[in-house]
PDB file of C-alpha atoms in Angstrom:
ATOM      1  CA  MET V   1     -21.714  -8.599   1.599  1.00 44.00           C
ATOM      2  CA  SER V   2     -18.153  -9.274   0.448  1.00 66.00           C
ATOM      3  CA  ASN V   3     -16.373  -6.556  -1.480  1.00 78.00           C
ATOM      4  CA  ILE V   4     -13.304  -8.666  -2.279  1.00 92.00           C
ATOM      5  CA  PRO V   5     -12.328  -7.778  -5.865  1.00 94.00           C
ATOM      6  CA  SER V   6     -12.821 -10.620  -8.314  1.00 94.00           C
ATOM      7  CA  PHE V   7     -10.002 -11.963 -10.446  1.00 96.00           C
ATOM      8  CA  THR V   8      -9.269 -15.076 -12.468  1.00 95.00           C
ATOM      9  CA  MET V   9      -6.305 -17.301 -13.082  1.00 96.00           C
ATOM     10  CA  ARG V  10      -6.488 -16.304 -16.748  1.00 96.00           C
ATOM     11  CA  GLN V  11      -5.923 -12.665 -15.775  1.00 97.00           C
ATOM     12  CA  MET V  12      -2.898 -13.707 -13.757  1.00 98.00           C
ATOM     13  CA  LEU V  13      -1.552 -15.748 -16.667  1.00 98.00           C
ATOM     14  CA  GLU V  14      -2.042 -12.837 -19.068  1.00 97.00           C
ATOM     15  CA  ALA V  15      -0.112 -10.608 -16.657  1.00 98.00           C
ATOM     16  CA  GLY V  16       2.757 -13.107 -16.613  1.00 98.00           C
ATOM     17  CA  ILE V  17       2.492 -13.664 -12.877  1.00 98.00           C
ATOM     18  CA  HIS V  18       3.445 -17.326 -13.314  1.00 98.00           C
ATOM     19  CA  PHE V  19       6.922 -16.513 -14.655  1.00 98.00           C
ATOM     20  CA  GLY V  20       9.624 -16.734 -12.005  1.00 97.00           C
ATOM     21  CA  HIS V  21      13.373 -16.232 -12.341  1.00 96.00           C
ATOM     22  CA  HIS V  22      16.018 -18.287 -14.102  1.00 96.00           C
ATOM     23  CA  THR V  23      16.590 -21.567 -12.309  1.00 95.00           C
ATOM     24  CA  ARG V  24      20.055 -20.365 -11.247  1.00 95.00           C
ATOM     25  CA  ARG V  25      18.438 -17.540  -9.305  1.00 93.00           C
ATOM     26  CA  TRP V  26      16.087 -19.203  -6.885  1.00 96.00           C
ATOM     27  CA  ASN V  27      15.511 -19.654  -3.200  1.00 96.00           C
ATOM     28  CA  PRO V  28      14.941 -23.334  -2.296  1.00 96.00           C
ATOM     29  CA  LYS V  29      12.309 -22.230   0.224  1.00 97.00           C
ATOM     30  CA  MET V  30      10.104 -21.365  -2.759  1.00 98.00           C
ATOM     31  CA  LYS V  31      10.125 -24.969  -3.978  1.00 97.00           C
ATOM     32  CA  PRO V  32       6.590 -25.725  -2.662  1.00 97.00           C
ATOM     33  CA  TYR V  33       5.209 -22.941  -4.879  1.00 98.00           C
ATOM     34  CA  ILE V  34       6.994 -23.899  -8.101  1.00 97.00           C
ATOM     35  CA  PHE V  35       5.015 -25.811 -10.721  1.00 96.00           C
ATOM     36  CA  GLY V  36       7.918 -26.646 -13.019  1.00 96.00           C
ATOM     37  CA  VAL V  37      10.565 -25.297 -15.392  1.00 96.00           C
ATOM     38  CA  ARG V  38      10.225 -23.882 -18.898  1.00 96.00           C
ATOM     39  CA  ASN V  39      13.246 -22.718 -20.903  1.00 95.00           C
ATOM     40  CA  SER V  40      15.338 -22.636 -17.720  1.00 96.00           C
ATOM     41  CA  VAL V  41      12.778 -20.392 -16.003  1.00 97.00           C
ATOM     42  CA  HIS V  42      10.832 -21.486 -12.932  1.00 98.00           C
ATOM     43  CA  ILE V  43       7.057 -21.493 -13.403  1.00 98.00           C
ATOM     44  CA  ILE V  44       5.015 -20.509 -10.359  1.00 98.00           C
ATOM     45  CA  ASP V  45       2.043 -22.666  -9.384  1.00 98.00           C
ATOM     46  CA  LEU V  46      -0.883 -20.279  -9.744  1.00 98.00           C
ATOM     47  CA  GLU V  47      -3.285 -22.818  -8.272  1.00 97.00           C
ATOM     48  CA  GLN V  48      -1.612 -21.944  -4.980  1.00 97.00           C
ATOM     49  CA  SER V  49      -1.224 -18.245  -5.752  1.00 98.00           C
ATOM     50  CA  VAL V  50      -4.963 -17.730  -6.322  1.00 98.00           C
ATOM     51  CA  PRO V  51      -6.179 -18.663  -2.802  1.00 98.00           C
ATOM     52  CA  MET V  52      -3.148 -16.991  -1.206  1.00 98.00           C
ATOM     53  CA  LEU V  53      -3.916 -13.754  -3.050  1.00 98.00           C
ATOM     54  CA  TYR V  54      -7.549 -13.990  -1.980  1.00 98.00           C
ATOM     55  CA  ARG V  55      -6.521 -14.309   1.683  1.00 98.00           C
ATOM     56  CA  ALA V  56      -4.211 -11.304   1.306  1.00 98.00           C
ATOM     57  CA  LEU V  57      -7.000  -9.225  -0.229  1.00 98.00           C
ATOM     58  CA  GLU V  58      -9.312 -10.239   2.616  1.00 98.00           C
ATOM     59  CA  ALA V  59      -6.700  -9.146   5.161  1.00 98.00           C
ATOM     60  CA  VAL V  60      -6.218  -5.742   3.533  1.00 98.00           C
ATOM     61  CA  GLN V  61      -9.932  -5.162   3.186  1.00 97.00           C
ATOM     62  CA  GLN V  62     -10.592  -6.125   6.804  1.00 97.00           C
ATOM     63  CA  VAL V  63      -7.962  -3.657   8.030  1.00 98.00           C
ATOM     64  CA  VAL V  64      -9.542  -0.824   6.033  1.00 97.00           C
ATOM     65  CA  GLN V  65     -13.064  -1.827   7.039  1.00 95.00           C
ATOM     66  CA  ASN V  66     -11.963  -1.457  10.665  1.00 95.00           C
ATOM     67  CA  GLY V  67     -10.588   2.022   9.991  1.00 95.00           C
ATOM     68  CA  GLY V  68      -6.938   1.016   9.585  1.00 97.00           C
ATOM     69  CA  ARG V  69      -4.187   2.389   7.372  1.00 98.00           C
ATOM     70  CA  VAL V  70      -2.475   0.591   4.482  1.00 99.00           C
ATOM     71  CA  LEU V  71       1.097   1.375   3.431  1.00 99.00           C
ATOM     72  CA  PHE V  72       2.172   0.417  -0.101  1.00 99.00           C
ATOM     73  CA  VAL V  73       5.932  -0.186  -0.388  1.00 98.00           C
ATOM     74  CA  GLY V  74       7.681  -0.529  -3.739  1.00 97.00           C
ATOM     75  CA  THR V  75      10.941   1.305  -4.421  1.00 97.00           C
ATOM     76  CA  LYS V  76      12.198  -0.562  -7.493  1.00 96.00           C
ATOM     77  CA  ARG V  77      12.156   1.544 -10.645  1.00 96.00           C
ATOM     78  CA  GLN V  78       9.322  -0.270 -12.430  1.00 96.00           C
ATOM     79  CA  ALA V  79       7.107  -0.215  -9.324  1.00 97.00           C
ATOM     80  CA  GLN V  80       7.588   3.377  -8.153  1.00 97.00           C
ATOM     81  CA  ASP V  81       4.902   5.163 -10.153  1.00 97.00           C
ATOM     82  CA  LYS V  82       2.468   2.260 -10.024  1.00 97.00           C
ATOM     83  CA  MET V  83       2.606   1.912  -6.233  1.00 97.00           C
ATOM     84  CA  ALA V  84       2.145   5.653  -5.727  1.00 98.00           C
ATOM     85  CA  ALA V  85      -0.798   5.738  -8.134  1.00 98.00           C
ATOM     86  CA  ALA V  86      -2.436   2.725  -6.464  1.00 98.00           C
ATOM     87  CA  ALA V  87      -2.142   4.267  -3.001  1.00 98.00           C
ATOM     88  CA  LYS V  88      -3.465   7.650  -4.146  1.00 97.00           C
ATOM     89  CA  ARG V  89      -6.348   6.003  -5.988  1.00 97.00           C
ATOM     90  CA  CYS V  90      -7.667   4.495  -2.766  1.00 97.00           C
ATOM     91  CA  GLY V  91      -6.671   7.219  -0.294  1.00 97.00           C
ATOM     92  CA  GLN V  92      -3.817   5.311   1.333  1.00 98.00           C
ATOM     93  CA  TYR V  93      -0.075   5.799   1.786  1.00 98.00           C
ATOM     94  CA  TYR V  94       3.143   4.786   0.063  1.00 98.00           C
ATOM     95  CA  VAL V  95       6.922   4.715   0.041  1.00 98.00           C
ATOM     96  CA  ASN V  96       8.209   4.478  -3.518  1.00 97.00           C
ATOM     97  CA  HIS V  97      11.759   5.770  -3.193  1.00 94.00           C
ATOM     98  CA  ARG V  98      14.565   4.723  -0.881  1.00 91.00           C
ATOM     99  CA  TRP V  99      13.244   3.359   2.399  1.00 96.00           C
ATOM    100  CA  LEU V 100      14.590   5.448   5.272  1.00 94.00           C
ATOM    101  CA  GLY V 101      15.749   3.236   8.126  1.00 94.00           C
ATOM    102  CA  GLY V 102      13.443   3.759  11.094  1.00 96.00           C
ATOM    103  CA  THR V 103      10.448   4.819   9.015  1.00 97.00           C
ATOM    104  CA  LEU V 104       8.361   2.494  11.198  1.00 98.00           C
ATOM    105  CA  THR V 105      10.543   1.677  14.204  1.00 98.00           C
ATOM    106  CA  ASN V 106      11.555   5.304  14.786  1.00 97.00           C
ATOM    107  CA  PHE V 107       8.378   6.972  13.599  1.00 95.00           C
ATOM    108  CA  LYS V 108       8.717   9.780  16.153  1.00 93.00           C
ATOM    109  CA  THR V 109      11.892  11.033  14.452  1.00 94.00           C
ATOM    110  CA  ILE V 110      10.361  10.522  11.001  1.00 96.00           C
ATOM    111  CA  SER V 111       7.386  12.594  12.154  1.00 95.00           C
ATOM    112  CA  GLN V 112       9.743  15.483  12.906  1.00 95.00           C
ATOM    113  CA  SER V 113      11.006  15.331   9.322  1.00 95.00           C
ATOM    114  CA  ILE V 114       7.397  15.272   8.111  1.00 96.00           C
ATOM    115  CA  SER V 115       6.699  18.397  10.190  1.00 95.00           C
ATOM    116  CA  ARG V 116       9.675  20.062   8.524  1.00 95.00           C
ATOM    117  CA  LEU V 117       8.273  19.078   5.121  1.00 95.00           C
ATOM    118  CA  ARG V 118       4.914  20.633   5.986  1.00 93.00           C
ATOM    119  CA  ASN V 119       6.650  23.772   7.204  1.00 91.00           C
ATOM    120  CA  LEU V 120       8.579  24.076   3.943  1.00 92.00           C
ATOM    121  CA  ASP V 121       5.353  23.583   1.981  1.00 90.00           C
ATOM    122  CA  GLU V 122       3.845  26.525   3.854  1.00 89.00           C
ATOM    123  CA  ILE V 123       6.934  28.701   3.369  1.00 86.00           C
ATOM    124  CA  LEU V 124       6.952  28.058  -0.376  1.00 88.00           C
ATOM    125  CA  ALA V 125       3.174  28.124  -0.853  1.00 84.00           C
ATOM    126  CA  ASP V 126       3.075  31.843  -1.644  1.00 76.00           C
ATOM    127  CA  ASN V 127       5.910  31.690  -4.187  1.00 72.00           C
ATOM    128  CA  GLY V 128       8.411  32.324  -1.426  1.00 68.00           C
ATOM    129  CA  ARG V 129       7.185  35.851  -0.723  1.00 74.00           C
ATOM    130  CA  GLY V 130       9.679  37.679   1.484  1.00 77.00           C
ATOM    131  CA  LEU V 131      12.513  35.266   0.662  1.00 83.00           C
ATOM    132  CA  THR V 132      15.595  35.845  -1.429  1.00 83.00           C
ATOM    133  CA  LYS V 133      16.134  33.783  -4.572  1.00 86.00           C
ATOM    134  CA  ARG V 134      18.879  31.881  -2.785  1.00 90.00           C
ATOM    135  CA  GLU V 135      16.617  31.078   0.163  1.00 88.00           C
ATOM    136  CA  ILE V 136      13.861  29.927  -2.190  1.00 89.00           C
ATOM    137  CA  LEU V 137      16.324  27.651  -3.985  1.00 91.00           C
ATOM    138  CA  GLN V 138      17.625  26.174  -0.721  1.00 93.00           C
ATOM    139  CA  HIS V 139      14.132  25.609   0.674  1.00 90.00           C
ATOM    140  CA  THR V 140      12.921  24.116  -2.609  1.00 92.00           C
ATOM    141  CA  ARG V 141      15.801  21.642  -2.747  1.00 95.00           C
ATOM    142  CA  GLU V 142      15.229  20.598   0.859  1.00 94.00           C
ATOM    143  CA  ARG V 143      11.477  20.306   0.310  1.00 94.00           C
ATOM    144  CA  ASP V 144      11.889  18.222  -2.862  1.00 94.00           C
ATOM    145  CA  LYS V 145      14.292  15.839  -1.126  1.00 95.00           C
ATOM    146  CA  LEU V 146      11.927  15.342   1.811  1.00 95.00           C
ATOM    147  CA  GLU V 147       8.919  15.041  -0.500  1.00 95.00           C
ATOM    148  CA  GLN V 148      10.587  12.251  -2.442  1.00 94.00           C
ATOM    149  CA  SER V 149      11.224  10.226   0.719  1.00 93.00           C
ATOM    150  CA  LEU V 150       8.242  11.167   2.871  1.00 96.00           C
ATOM    151  CA  GLY V 151       5.606  12.659   0.573  1.00 96.00           C
ATOM    152  CA  GLY V 152       3.658   9.411   0.438  1.00 97.00           C
ATOM    153  CA  ILE V 153       3.340   9.171   4.237  1.00 98.00           C
ATOM    154  CA  LYS V 154       3.145  12.822   5.294  1.00 95.00           C
ATOM    155  CA  ASP V 155      -0.615  12.504   5.866  1.00 95.00           C
ATOM    156  CA  MET V 156      -0.504   9.033   7.453  1.00 96.00           C
ATOM    157  CA  GLY V 157      -0.687  10.390  11.004  1.00 93.00           C
ATOM    158  CA  GLY V 158       0.647   7.227  12.641  1.00 96.00           C
ATOM    159  CA  LEU V 159       1.916   3.741  11.975  1.00 98.00           C
ATOM    160  CA  PRO V 160       0.204   1.669   9.276  1.00 98.00           C
ATOM    161  CA  ASP V 161      -1.915  -1.319  10.261  1.00 98.00           C
ATOM    162  CA  ILE V 162      -0.718  -3.454   7.344  1.00 99.00           C
ATOM    163  CA  ILE V 163       1.879  -3.059   4.576  1.00 99.00           C
ATOM    164  CA  VAL V 164       1.731  -4.274   0.977  1.00 99.00           C
ATOM    165  CA  VAL V 165       5.132  -5.004  -0.562  1.00 98.00           C
ATOM    166  CA  ILE V 166       6.434  -5.595  -4.070  1.00 97.00           C
ATOM    167  CA  ASP V 167       9.862  -7.335  -3.972  1.00 96.00           C
ATOM    168  CA  THR V 168      10.731  -8.681  -0.525  1.00 97.00           C
ATOM    169  CA  LEU V 169      14.470  -8.686  -1.261  1.00 97.00           C
ATOM    170  CA  ARG V 170      14.608  -4.992  -2.060  1.00 97.00           C
ATOM    171  CA  GLU V 171      12.267  -4.070   0.788  1.00 98.00           C
ATOM    172  CA  ALA V 172      13.897  -6.306   3.414  1.00 97.00           C
ATOM    173  CA  ILE V 173      14.445  -3.428   5.866  1.00 98.00           C
ATOM    174  CA  ALA V 174      10.826  -2.305   5.641  1.00 98.00           C
ATOM    175  CA  ILE V 175       9.665  -5.873   6.255  1.00 98.00           C
ATOM    176  CA  LYS V 176      11.964  -6.303   9.275  1.00 98.00           C
ATOM    177  CA  GLU V 177      10.668  -3.082  10.796  1.00 98.00           C
ATOM    178  CA  ALA V 178       7.059  -4.165  10.279  1.00 98.00           C
ATOM    179  CA  GLN V 179       7.762  -7.583  11.782  1.00 98.00           C
ATOM    180  CA  LYS V 180       9.425  -5.999  14.811  1.00 98.00           C
ATOM    181  CA  LEU V 181       6.291  -3.943  15.421  1.00 98.00           C
ATOM    182  CA  LYS V 182       3.994  -6.884  14.605  1.00 98.00           C
ATOM    183  CA  ILE V 183       2.493  -5.062  11.628  1.00 99.00           C
ATOM    184  CA  PRO V 184       1.132  -7.677   9.164  1.00 99.00           C
ATOM    185  CA  VAL V 185       3.006  -7.934   5.877  1.00 99.00           C
ATOM    186  CA  VAL V 186       1.391  -8.727   2.526  1.00 99.00           C
ATOM    187  CA  ALA V 187       4.023  -9.424  -0.117  1.00 99.00           C
ATOM    188  CA  VAL V 188       4.461 -10.747  -3.633  1.00 98.00           C
ATOM    189  CA  ILE V 189       7.162 -13.418  -3.422  1.00 98.00           C
ATOM    190  CA  ASP V 190       9.065 -14.323  -6.574  1.00 98.00           C
ATOM    191  CA  THR V 191      11.083 -17.528  -6.970  1.00 98.00           C
ATOM    192  CA  ASN V 192      14.219 -15.813  -5.625  1.00 97.00           C
ATOM    193  CA  SER V 193      12.439 -14.695  -2.437  1.00 97.00           C
ATOM    194  CA  ASN V 194      12.216 -16.100   1.076  1.00 96.00           C
ATOM    195  CA  PRO V 195       8.576 -16.566   2.133  1.00 97.00           C
ATOM    196  CA  ASP V 196       9.472 -17.104   5.805  1.00 96.00           C
ATOM    197  CA  GLY V 197       7.975 -14.537   8.145  1.00 95.00           C
ATOM    198  CA  ILE V 198       5.615 -13.035   5.568  1.00 98.00           C
ATOM    199  CA  ASP V 199       2.099 -13.016   7.015  1.00 98.00           C
ATOM    200  CA  PHE V 200       0.327 -13.077   3.651  1.00 99.00           C
ATOM    201  CA  PRO V 201       2.723 -14.270   0.926  1.00 98.00           C
ATOM    202  CA  ILE V 202       1.593 -14.336  -2.704  1.00 99.00           C
ATOM    203  CA  PRO V 203       3.778 -16.408  -5.049  1.00 98.00           C
ATOM    204  CA  GLY V 204       4.160 -14.366  -8.219  1.00 98.00           C
ATOM    205  CA  ASN V 205       6.286 -12.343 -10.598  1.00 98.00           C
ATOM    206  CA  ASP V 206       7.441  -9.127  -8.899  1.00 97.00           C
ATOM    207  CA  ASP V 207       9.388  -7.711 -11.865  1.00 96.00           C
ATOM    208  CA  ALA V 208       7.172  -7.564 -14.966  1.00 97.00           C
ATOM    209  CA  LEU V 209       5.259  -4.327 -15.495  1.00 97.00           C
ATOM    210  CA  ARG V 210       1.971  -6.094 -16.208  1.00 98.00           C
ATOM    211  CA  ALA V 211       2.316  -8.200 -13.068  1.00 98.00           C
ATOM    212  CA  ILE V 212       3.009  -5.143 -10.925  1.00 98.00           C
ATOM    213  CA  ASP V 213       0.058  -3.396 -12.584  1.00 98.00           C
ATOM    214  CA  PHE V 214      -2.192  -6.322 -11.712  1.00 98.00           C
ATOM    215  CA  PHE V 215      -1.189  -6.397  -8.045  1.00 98.00           C
ATOM    216  CA  CYS V 216      -1.377  -2.621  -7.596  1.00 98.00           C
ATOM    217  CA  ASP V 217      -4.824  -2.501  -9.159  1.00 98.00           C
ATOM    218  CA  ILE V 218      -6.272  -5.440  -7.247  1.00 98.00           C
ATOM    219  CA  PHE V 219      -5.024  -4.173  -3.875  1.00 98.00           C
ATOM    220  CA  SER V 220      -6.346  -0.670  -4.473  1.00 98.00           C
ATOM    221  CA  GLN V 221      -9.697  -2.291  -5.311  1.00 97.00           C
ATOM    222  CA  ALA V 222      -9.550  -4.236  -2.032  1.00 98.00           C
ATOM    223  CA  VAL V 223      -8.965  -1.009  -0.112  1.00 97.00           C
ATOM    224  CA  LEU V 224     -11.895   0.670  -1.858  1.00 96.00           C
ATOM    225  CA  GLY V 225     -14.052  -2.342  -0.997  1.00 95.00           C
ATOM    226  CA  GLY V 226     -13.056  -1.951   2.649  1.00 95.00           C
ATOM    227  CA  ILE V 227     -13.901   1.755   2.572  1.00 94.00           C
ATOM    228  CA  LYS V 228     -17.340   0.987   1.145  1.00 92.00           C
ATOM    229  CA  ALA V 229     -17.938  -1.640   3.820  1.00 89.00           C
ATOM    230  CA  GLU V 230     -16.862   0.822   6.524  1.00 88.00           C
ATOM    231  CA  MET V 231     -19.248   3.440   5.167  1.00 87.00           C
ATOM    232  CA  MET V 232     -22.139   0.990   4.997  1.00 85.00           C
ATOM    233  CA  ALA V 233     -21.466  -0.055   8.589  1.00 82.00           C
ATOM    234  CA  ALA V 234     -21.631   3.631   9.530  1.00 78.00           C
ATOM    235  CA  GLY V 235     -25.059   3.869   7.896  1.00 78.00           C
ATOM    236  CA  VAL V 236     -23.959   5.901   4.889  1.00 74.00           C
ATOM    237  CA  ASP V 237     -26.024   5.423   1.720  1.00 67.00           C
ATOM    238  CA  ILE V 238     -23.453   4.797  -1.015  1.00 60.00           C
ATOM    239  CA  GLY V 239     -25.937   3.826  -3.708  1.00 59.00           C
ATOM    240  CA  ASN V 240     -25.760   7.145  -5.516  1.00 49.00           C
ATOM    241  CA  LEU V 241     -22.091   7.900  -4.981  1.00 48.00           C
ATOM    242  CA  ALA V 242     -20.100   8.245  -8.197  1.00 43.00           C
ATOM    243  CA  GLU V 243     -16.859   7.508  -6.405  1.00 51.00           C
ATOM    244  CA  VAL V 244     -15.592   6.589  -2.977  1.00 50.00           C
ATOM    245  CA  PRO V 245     -14.995   9.703  -0.860  1.00 51.00           C
ATOM    246  CA  ALA V 246     -11.668  10.533   0.714  1.00 51.00           C
ATOM    247  CA  VAL V 247     -10.712   8.893   3.994  1.00 50.00           C
ATOM    248  CA  ASP V 248     -11.369  12.059   6.029  1.00 47.00           C
ATOM    249  CA  GLU V 249     -14.883  12.217   4.578  1.00 48.00           C
ATOM    250  CA  ILE V 250     -15.508   8.719   5.913  1.00 47.00           C
ATOM    251  CA  ALA V 251     -14.579   9.873   9.408  1.00 43.00           C
ATOM    252  CA  ILE V 252     -17.076  12.740   9.058  1.00 35.00           C
ATOM    253  CA  ALA V 253     -19.752  10.294   7.910  1.00 45.00           C
ATOM    254  CA  GLU V 254     -19.090   8.082  10.939  1.00 42.00           C
ATOM    255  CA  VAL V 255     -19.446  11.029  13.304  1.00 37.00           C
ATOM    256  CA  ALA V 256     -22.692  12.019  11.593  1.00 41.00           C
ATOM    257  CA  ALA V 257     -24.023   8.479  11.982  1.00 44.00           C
ATOM    258  CA  GLU V 258     -23.131   8.486  15.686  1.00 42.00           C
ATOM    259  CA  GLU V 259     -24.766  11.879  16.263  1.00 39.00           C
ATOM    260  CA  ALA V 260     -27.982  11.051  14.384  1.00 42.00           C
ATOM    261  CA  PRO V 261     -29.642   8.990  17.190  1.00 42.00           C
ATOM    262  CA  ALA V 262     -28.874  11.743  19.708  1.00 37.00           C
ATOM    263  CA  ALA V 263     -30.386  14.373  17.439  1.00 38.00           C
ATOM    264  CA  GLU V 264     -33.512  12.280  16.978  1.00 40.00           C
ATOM    265  CA  ALA V 265     -33.842  11.792  20.719  1.00 36.00           C
ATOM    266  CA  ALA V 266     -33.466  15.524  21.345  1.00 35.00           C
ATOM    267  CA  ALA V 267     -36.213  16.266  18.823  1.00 38.00           C
ATOM    268  CA  GLU V 268     -38.720  14.006  20.583  1.00 39.00           C
TER     269      GLU V 268
END
């Protein structure tokens, strides 16, 4: 049974996903995805965007269904909160402030910074008991700085299996790192973007709040669909669940499903 979230072209139109940039600001490589021009603004051909979005959703859902990790990347101001909320809603990971070079390609070093962040969390957990006010202030500042950059990936535990990007120009470094490691890239590509090298490009507006809302929501739904499919494959009855459990709960459910036959055999 497919859990791909449903959507319509009307929803995309209402979100303004068809509006590109001013004709002066365009990348000629986007020409195949441009329907026309209105008031000096390029109009994106949603008849192409719809199937391309569907393929991207399928890719994300398949990764999650197979137990993989999804990293949401969106550091532009209007995308920051929305990307973080989308990732949290479906138990995945995010970078929504400045991308640190080497986040993927030098993950070992990044992991050391994450360990430092965890250590600071522990130090400050008990209101800094045993520390001077100055030490508390210093540790808090360091923790807050690390949290801003790494808070969204501190529980990732390894490289992502696919990344979802809003604004390929702004996130060019993240995309290059993913490509170097052969991590599939899903990305919204506006009329000023270069679609080359993007595994699952989706022609669409990457600036408008409603458009970003639409993409964040639909991809979090795809992840949740993948989680449900993974649970069903593990033999978990999800019929009475009010909400999808956290990712670590899924791992527990899988272990339980694997142990069940052995327990039955032992009882015989």
